[in-house]
Short mmCIF file of C-alpha atoms in Angstrom, two decimals:
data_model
loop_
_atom_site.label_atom_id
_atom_site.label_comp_id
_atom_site.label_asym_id
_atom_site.label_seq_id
_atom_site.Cartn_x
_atom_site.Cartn_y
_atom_site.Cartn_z
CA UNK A 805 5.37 59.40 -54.32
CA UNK A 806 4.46 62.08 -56.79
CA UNK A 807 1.95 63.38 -55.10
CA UNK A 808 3.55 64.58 -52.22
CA UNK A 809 5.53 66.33 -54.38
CA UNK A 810 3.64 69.59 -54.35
CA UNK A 811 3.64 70.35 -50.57
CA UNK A 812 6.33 73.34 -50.32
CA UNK A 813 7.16 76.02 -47.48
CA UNK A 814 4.59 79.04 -46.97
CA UNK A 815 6.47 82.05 -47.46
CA UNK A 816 4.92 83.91 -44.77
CA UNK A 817 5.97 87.40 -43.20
CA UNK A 818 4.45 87.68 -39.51
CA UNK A 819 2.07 90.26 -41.04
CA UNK A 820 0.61 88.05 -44.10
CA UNK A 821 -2.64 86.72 -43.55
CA UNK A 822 -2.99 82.67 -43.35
CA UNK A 823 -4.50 80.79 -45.78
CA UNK A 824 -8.01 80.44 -45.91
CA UNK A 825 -7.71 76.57 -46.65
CA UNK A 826 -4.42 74.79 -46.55
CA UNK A 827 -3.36 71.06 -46.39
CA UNK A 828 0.23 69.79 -45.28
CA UNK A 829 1.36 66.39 -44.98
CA UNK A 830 2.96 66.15 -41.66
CA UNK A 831 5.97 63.25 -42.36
CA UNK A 832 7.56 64.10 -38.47
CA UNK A 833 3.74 63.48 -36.92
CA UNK A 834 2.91 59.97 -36.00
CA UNK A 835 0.49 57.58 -33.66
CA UNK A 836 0.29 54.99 -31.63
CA UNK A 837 -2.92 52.90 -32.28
CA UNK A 838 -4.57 49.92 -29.80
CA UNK A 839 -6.19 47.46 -30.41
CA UNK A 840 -7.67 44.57 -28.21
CA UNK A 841 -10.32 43.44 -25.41
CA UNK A 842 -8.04 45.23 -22.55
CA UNK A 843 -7.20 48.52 -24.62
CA UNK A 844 -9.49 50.98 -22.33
CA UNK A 845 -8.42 49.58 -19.08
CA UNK A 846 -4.47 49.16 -19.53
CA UNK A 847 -4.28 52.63 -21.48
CA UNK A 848 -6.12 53.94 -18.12
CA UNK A 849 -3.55 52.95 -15.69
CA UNK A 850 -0.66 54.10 -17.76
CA UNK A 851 -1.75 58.01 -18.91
CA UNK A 852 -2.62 61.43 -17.38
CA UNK A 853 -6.06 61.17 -19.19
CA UNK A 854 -9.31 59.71 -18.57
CA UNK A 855 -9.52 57.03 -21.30
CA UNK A 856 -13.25 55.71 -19.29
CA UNK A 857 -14.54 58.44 -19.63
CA UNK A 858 -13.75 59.41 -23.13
CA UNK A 859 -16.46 59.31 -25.98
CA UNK A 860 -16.01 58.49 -29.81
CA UNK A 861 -16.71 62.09 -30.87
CA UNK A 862 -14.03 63.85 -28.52
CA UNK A 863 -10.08 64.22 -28.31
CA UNK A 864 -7.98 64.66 -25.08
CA UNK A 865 -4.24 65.77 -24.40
CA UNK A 866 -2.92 63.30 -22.47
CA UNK A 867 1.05 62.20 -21.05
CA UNK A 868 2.42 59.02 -20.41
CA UNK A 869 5.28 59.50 -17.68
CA UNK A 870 8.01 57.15 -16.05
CA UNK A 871 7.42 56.04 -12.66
CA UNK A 872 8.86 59.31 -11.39
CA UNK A 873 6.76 61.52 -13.15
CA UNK A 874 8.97 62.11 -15.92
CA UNK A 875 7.16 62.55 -19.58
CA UNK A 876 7.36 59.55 -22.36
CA UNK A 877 5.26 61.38 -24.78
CA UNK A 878 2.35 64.36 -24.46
CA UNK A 879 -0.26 63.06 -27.28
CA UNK A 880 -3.68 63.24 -28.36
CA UNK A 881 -6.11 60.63 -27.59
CA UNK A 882 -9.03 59.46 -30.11
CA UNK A 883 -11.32 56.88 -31.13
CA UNK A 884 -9.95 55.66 -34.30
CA UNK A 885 -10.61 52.32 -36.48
CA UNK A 886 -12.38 50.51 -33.30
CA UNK A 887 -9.31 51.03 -30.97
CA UNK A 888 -7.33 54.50 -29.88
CA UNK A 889 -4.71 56.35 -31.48
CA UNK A 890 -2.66 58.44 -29.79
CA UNK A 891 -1.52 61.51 -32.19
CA UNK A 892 2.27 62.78 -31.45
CA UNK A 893 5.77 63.48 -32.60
CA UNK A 894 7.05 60.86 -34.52
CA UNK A 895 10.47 61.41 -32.91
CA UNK A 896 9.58 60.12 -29.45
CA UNK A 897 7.20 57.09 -30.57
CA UNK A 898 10.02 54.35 -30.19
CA UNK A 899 11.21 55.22 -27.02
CA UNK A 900 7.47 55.85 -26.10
CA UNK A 901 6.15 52.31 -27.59
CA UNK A 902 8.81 50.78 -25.74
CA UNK A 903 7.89 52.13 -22.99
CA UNK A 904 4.02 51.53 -23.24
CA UNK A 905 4.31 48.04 -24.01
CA UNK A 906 6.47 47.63 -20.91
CA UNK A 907 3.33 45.66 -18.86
CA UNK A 908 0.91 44.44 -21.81
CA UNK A 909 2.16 40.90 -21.83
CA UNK A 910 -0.74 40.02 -19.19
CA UNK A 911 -3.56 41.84 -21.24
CA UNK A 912 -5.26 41.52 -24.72
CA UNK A 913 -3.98 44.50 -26.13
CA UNK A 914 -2.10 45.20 -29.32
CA UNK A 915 -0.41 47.99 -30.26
CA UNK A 916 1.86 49.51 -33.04
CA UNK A 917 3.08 52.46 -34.95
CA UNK A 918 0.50 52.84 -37.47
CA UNK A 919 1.27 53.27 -41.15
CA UNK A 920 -1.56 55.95 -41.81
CA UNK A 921 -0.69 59.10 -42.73
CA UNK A 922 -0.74 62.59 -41.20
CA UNK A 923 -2.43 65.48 -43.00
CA UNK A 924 -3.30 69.06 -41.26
CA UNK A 925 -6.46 70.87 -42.62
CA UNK A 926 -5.74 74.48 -41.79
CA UNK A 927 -7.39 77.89 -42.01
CA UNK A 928 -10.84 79.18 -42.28
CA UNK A 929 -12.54 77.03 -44.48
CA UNK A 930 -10.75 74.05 -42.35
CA UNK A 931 -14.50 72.81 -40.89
CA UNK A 932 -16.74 73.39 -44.72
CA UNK A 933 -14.02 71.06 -45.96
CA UNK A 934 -14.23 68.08 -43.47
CA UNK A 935 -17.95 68.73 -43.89
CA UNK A 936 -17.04 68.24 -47.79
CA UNK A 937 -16.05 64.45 -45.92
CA UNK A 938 -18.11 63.25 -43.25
CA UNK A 939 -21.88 64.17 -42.28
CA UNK A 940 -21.18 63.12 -39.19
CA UNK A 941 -21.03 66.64 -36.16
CA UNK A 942 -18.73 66.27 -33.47
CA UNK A 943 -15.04 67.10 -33.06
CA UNK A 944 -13.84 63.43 -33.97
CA UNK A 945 -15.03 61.89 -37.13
CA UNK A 946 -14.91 58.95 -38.92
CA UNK A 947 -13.90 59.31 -42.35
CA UNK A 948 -13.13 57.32 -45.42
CA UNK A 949 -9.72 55.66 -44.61
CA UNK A 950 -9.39 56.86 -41.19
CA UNK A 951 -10.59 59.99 -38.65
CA UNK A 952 -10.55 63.44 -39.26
CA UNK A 953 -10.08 65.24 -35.32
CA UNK A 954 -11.30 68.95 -35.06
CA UNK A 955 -7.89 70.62 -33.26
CA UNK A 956 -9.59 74.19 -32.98
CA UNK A 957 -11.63 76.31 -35.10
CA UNK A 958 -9.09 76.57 -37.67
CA UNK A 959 -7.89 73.14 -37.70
CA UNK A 960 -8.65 69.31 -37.93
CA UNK A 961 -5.81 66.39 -38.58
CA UNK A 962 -6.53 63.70 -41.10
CA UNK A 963 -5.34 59.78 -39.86
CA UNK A 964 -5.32 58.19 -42.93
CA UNK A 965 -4.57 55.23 -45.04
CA UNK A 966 -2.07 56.44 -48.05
CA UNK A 967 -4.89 55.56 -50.93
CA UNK A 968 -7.28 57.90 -49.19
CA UNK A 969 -4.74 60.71 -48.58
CA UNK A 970 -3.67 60.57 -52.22
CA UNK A 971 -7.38 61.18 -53.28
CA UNK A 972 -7.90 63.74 -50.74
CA UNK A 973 -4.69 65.88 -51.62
CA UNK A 974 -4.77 65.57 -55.46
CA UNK A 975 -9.15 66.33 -55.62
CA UNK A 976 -8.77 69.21 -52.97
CA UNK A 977 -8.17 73.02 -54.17
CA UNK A 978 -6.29 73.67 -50.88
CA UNK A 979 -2.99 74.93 -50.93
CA UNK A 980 -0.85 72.34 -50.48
CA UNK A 981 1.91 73.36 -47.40
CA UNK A 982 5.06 71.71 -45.86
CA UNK A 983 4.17 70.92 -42.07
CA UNK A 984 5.66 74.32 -40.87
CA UNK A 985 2.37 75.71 -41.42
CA UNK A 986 1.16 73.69 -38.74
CA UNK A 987 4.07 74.09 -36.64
CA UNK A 988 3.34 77.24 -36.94
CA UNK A 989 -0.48 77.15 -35.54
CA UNK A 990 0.96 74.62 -32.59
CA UNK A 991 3.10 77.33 -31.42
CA UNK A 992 0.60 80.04 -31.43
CA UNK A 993 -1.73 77.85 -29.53
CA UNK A 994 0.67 77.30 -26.95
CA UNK A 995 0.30 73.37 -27.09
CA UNK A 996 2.45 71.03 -25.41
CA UNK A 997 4.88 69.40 -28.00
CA UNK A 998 7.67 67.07 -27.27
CA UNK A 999 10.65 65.96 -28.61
CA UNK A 1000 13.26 63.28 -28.72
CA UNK A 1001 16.05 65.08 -26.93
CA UNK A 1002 13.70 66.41 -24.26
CA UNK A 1003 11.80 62.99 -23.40
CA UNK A 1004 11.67 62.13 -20.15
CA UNK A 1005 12.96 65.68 -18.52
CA UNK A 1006 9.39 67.77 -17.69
CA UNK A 1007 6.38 66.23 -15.74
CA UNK A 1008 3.49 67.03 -17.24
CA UNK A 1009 2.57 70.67 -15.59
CA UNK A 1010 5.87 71.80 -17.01
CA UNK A 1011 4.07 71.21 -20.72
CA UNK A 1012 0.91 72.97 -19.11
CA UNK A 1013 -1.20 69.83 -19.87
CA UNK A 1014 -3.10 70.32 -16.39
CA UNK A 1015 -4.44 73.90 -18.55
CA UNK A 1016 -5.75 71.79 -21.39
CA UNK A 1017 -7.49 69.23 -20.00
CA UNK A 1018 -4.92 66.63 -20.26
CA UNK A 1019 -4.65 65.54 -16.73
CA UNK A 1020 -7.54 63.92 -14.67
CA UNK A 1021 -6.60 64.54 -10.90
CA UNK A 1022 -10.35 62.08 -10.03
CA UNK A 1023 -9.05 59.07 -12.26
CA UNK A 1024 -7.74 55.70 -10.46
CA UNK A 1025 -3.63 55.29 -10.26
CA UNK A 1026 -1.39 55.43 -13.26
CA UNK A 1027 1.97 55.51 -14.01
CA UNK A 1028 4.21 58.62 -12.44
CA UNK A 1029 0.46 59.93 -10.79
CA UNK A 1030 2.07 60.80 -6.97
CA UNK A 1031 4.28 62.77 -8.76
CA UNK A 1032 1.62 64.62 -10.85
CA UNK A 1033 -0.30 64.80 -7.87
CA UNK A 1034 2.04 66.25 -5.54
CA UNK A 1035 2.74 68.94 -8.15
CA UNK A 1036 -1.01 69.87 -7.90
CA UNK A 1037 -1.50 69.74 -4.08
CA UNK A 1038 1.70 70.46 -2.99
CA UNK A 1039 2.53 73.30 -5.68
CA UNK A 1040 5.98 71.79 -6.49
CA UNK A 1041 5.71 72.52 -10.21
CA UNK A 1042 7.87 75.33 -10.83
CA UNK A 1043 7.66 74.97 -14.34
CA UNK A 1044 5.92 76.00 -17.37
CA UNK A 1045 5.36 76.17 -21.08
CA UNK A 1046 5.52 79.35 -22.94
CA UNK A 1047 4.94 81.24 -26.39
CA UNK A 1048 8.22 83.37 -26.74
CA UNK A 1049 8.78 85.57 -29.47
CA UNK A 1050 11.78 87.76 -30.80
CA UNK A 1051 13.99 88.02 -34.36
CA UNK A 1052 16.01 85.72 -36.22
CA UNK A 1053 18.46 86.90 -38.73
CA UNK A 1054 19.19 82.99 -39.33
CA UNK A 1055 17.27 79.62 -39.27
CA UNK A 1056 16.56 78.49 -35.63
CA UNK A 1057 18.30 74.82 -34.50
CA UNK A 1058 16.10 72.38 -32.79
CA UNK A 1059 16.43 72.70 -29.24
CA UNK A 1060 18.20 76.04 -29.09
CA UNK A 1061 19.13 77.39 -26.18
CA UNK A 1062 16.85 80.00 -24.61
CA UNK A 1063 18.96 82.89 -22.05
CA UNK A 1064 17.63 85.06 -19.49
CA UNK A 1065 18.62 88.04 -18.26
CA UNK A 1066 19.83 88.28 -14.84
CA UNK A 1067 21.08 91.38 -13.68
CA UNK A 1068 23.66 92.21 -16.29
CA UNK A 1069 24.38 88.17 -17.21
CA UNK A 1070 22.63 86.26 -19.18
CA UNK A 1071 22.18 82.90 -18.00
CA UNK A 1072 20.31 79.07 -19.28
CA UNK A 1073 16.82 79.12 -19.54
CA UNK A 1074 15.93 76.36 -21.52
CA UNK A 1075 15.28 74.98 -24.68
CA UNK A 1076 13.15 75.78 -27.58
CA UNK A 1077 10.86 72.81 -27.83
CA UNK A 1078 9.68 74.19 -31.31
CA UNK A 1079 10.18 77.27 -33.33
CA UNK A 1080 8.51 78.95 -36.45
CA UNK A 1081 11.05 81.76 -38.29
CA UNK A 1082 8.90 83.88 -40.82
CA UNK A 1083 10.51 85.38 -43.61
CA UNK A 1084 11.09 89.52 -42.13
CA UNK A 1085 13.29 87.41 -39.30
CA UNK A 1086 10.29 87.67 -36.98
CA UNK A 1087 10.02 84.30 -35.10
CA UNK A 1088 8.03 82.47 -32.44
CA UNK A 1089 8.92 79.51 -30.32
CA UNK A 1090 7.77 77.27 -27.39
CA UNK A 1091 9.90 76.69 -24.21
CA UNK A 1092 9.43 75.63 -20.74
CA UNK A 1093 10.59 78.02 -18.52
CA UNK A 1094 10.44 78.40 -14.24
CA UNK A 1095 6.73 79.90 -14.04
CA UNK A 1096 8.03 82.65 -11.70
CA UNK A 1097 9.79 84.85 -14.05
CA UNK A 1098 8.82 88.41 -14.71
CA UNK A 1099 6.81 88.71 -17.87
CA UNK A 1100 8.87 91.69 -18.83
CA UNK A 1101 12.37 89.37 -18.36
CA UNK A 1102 14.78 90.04 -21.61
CA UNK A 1103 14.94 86.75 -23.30
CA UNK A 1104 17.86 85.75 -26.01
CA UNK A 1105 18.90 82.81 -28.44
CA UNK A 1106 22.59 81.56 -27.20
CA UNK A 1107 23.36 81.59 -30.55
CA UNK A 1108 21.70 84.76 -31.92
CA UNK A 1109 22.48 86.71 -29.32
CA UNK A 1110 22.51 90.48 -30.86
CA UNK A 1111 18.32 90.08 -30.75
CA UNK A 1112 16.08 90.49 -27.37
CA UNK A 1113 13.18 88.22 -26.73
CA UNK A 1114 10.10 88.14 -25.13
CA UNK A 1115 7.14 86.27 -23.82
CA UNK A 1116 4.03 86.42 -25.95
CA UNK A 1117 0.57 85.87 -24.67
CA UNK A 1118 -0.80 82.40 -23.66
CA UNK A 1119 -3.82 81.88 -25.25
CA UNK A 1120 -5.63 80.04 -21.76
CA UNK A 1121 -4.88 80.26 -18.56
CA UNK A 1122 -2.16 78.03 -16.18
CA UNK A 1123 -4.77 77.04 -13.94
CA UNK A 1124 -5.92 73.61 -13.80
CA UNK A 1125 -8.86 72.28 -16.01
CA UNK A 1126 -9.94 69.15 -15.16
#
């Protein structure tokens, strides 16, 4: 379609300032949305989340985990069309759907990958310009053709039909961006993304969603929650998410392998779950990592290995928030 035409890479050097209004279409995000009489109480027994307790004008992080714990998908939960979408990687939705439809054959609940389309609003004048599209106040919105969900102060995501994000892209003076942009912001924020190759290998405290609100310890049982819940109580979790930052003098691979320095070896740490490369070689990327290292631990790509790492700042704390 032509008009997706114009979104190209920002060619950004870590110094450059962002721009003040940006949109990106964002082809490798996708949802979940359900529909149907039973859609609040089945989605409650099957995520971190508390779907009750959730109101039309508010977002959650939330993870849907295996029986042992193990994470499906880490999404974000709206109101959206008179059912819930839940906002996430398109790479893990078929496992993930799979997965989620599992035990809906006794309830009235439908539920599909939608069709809408992803845009990201980004930058200062992110907020003036949903005003520009809703009068509505709160952080999720109903807009023509979909919602438009406040992320943080600089951001909101569009879930859209394709007429509607066709009008909004070709009548908006943003500059129009490739998704890295908001890859980009993810990272920075230190949310919890997930891929395909990592499905079903952290619990949810290893993707600090017990920081950000995406876990309710006071909710009834779900899926994988004696897991979750030993983790809390027990302190089992000895793993974390991270910001870690270093130089590039190539492009980054998609789950590239993270070493740490121990003693004078370098050995696995983990895998980059995401990575942004700006154009001086400066780069940033997200990894879970055991949450007992030494801040000050020299960090390395496997395959860039003539260029030290190290952990950047979280911007919120590892303690729960629930």
């Amino acid at each position: 379609m032509d008009w997706q035409k114009p979104f190209s890479p920002l060619k950004l050097a870590s110094s450059d300032a962002l721009p003040s209004l940006a949109v990106a279409n964002l082809p490798s995000w996708s949802a979940i949305t359900m529909v149907g009489d039973d859609k609040k109480s089945y989605l409650q027994g099957q995520v971190t989340c508390d779907v009750v307790t959730l109101d039309e004008q508010t977002s959650t992080f939330g993870a849907h985990c295996d029986a042992k714990g193990k994470v499906w998908s880490v999404f974000r939960l709206f109101h959206h069309n008179g059912g819930y979408a839940m906002f996430q990687p398109a790479s893990i939705i078929e496992k993930e759907l799979a997965e989620l439809k599992k035990y809906a054959i006794f309830s009235k609940v439908e539920m599909a990958q939608t069709q809408e389309m992803a845009l990201g609003v980004m930058g200062e004048s992110a907020t003036a310009f949903i005003d520009t599209l809703s009068s509505q106040g709160g952080d999720v919105r109903p807009i023509q053709g979909g919602t438009a969900v406040k992320i943080d102060a600089k951001r909101w995501l569009l879930l859209v039909d394709a007429p509607c994000a066709e009008k909004l892209v070709t009548e908006s003076q943003a500059e129009k961006v490739s998704q890295e942009l908001w890859t980009l912001y993810d990272i920075k924020a230190g949310l919890p993304l997930l891929n395909a190759e990592q499905q079903n290998e952290h619990i949810p405290q290893a993707l600090n969603l017990q920081a950000l609100g995406g876990i309710s310890f006071s909710k009834g049982c779900y899926t994988g929650q004696e897991t979750v819940a030993r983790a809390k109580y027990r302190g089992i979790n000895k793993r974390a998410l991270f910001i870690v930052q270093g130089a590039a003098e190539s492009e980054i691979d998609a789950n590239a392998e993270l070493e740490r320095a121990v003693g004078d070896n370098w050995r696995s740490a983990g895998k980059l779950l995401a990575s942004y490369r700006y154009t001086d070689g400066q780069a940033l990327a997200l990894v879970v990592l055991p949450n007992n290292l030494d801040l000050d631990t020299k960090l390395r790509l496997k395959d860039q290995p003539d260029h030290e790492w190290t952990f950047a700042s979280l911007p919120y704390s590892l303690e729960d928030h629930d």
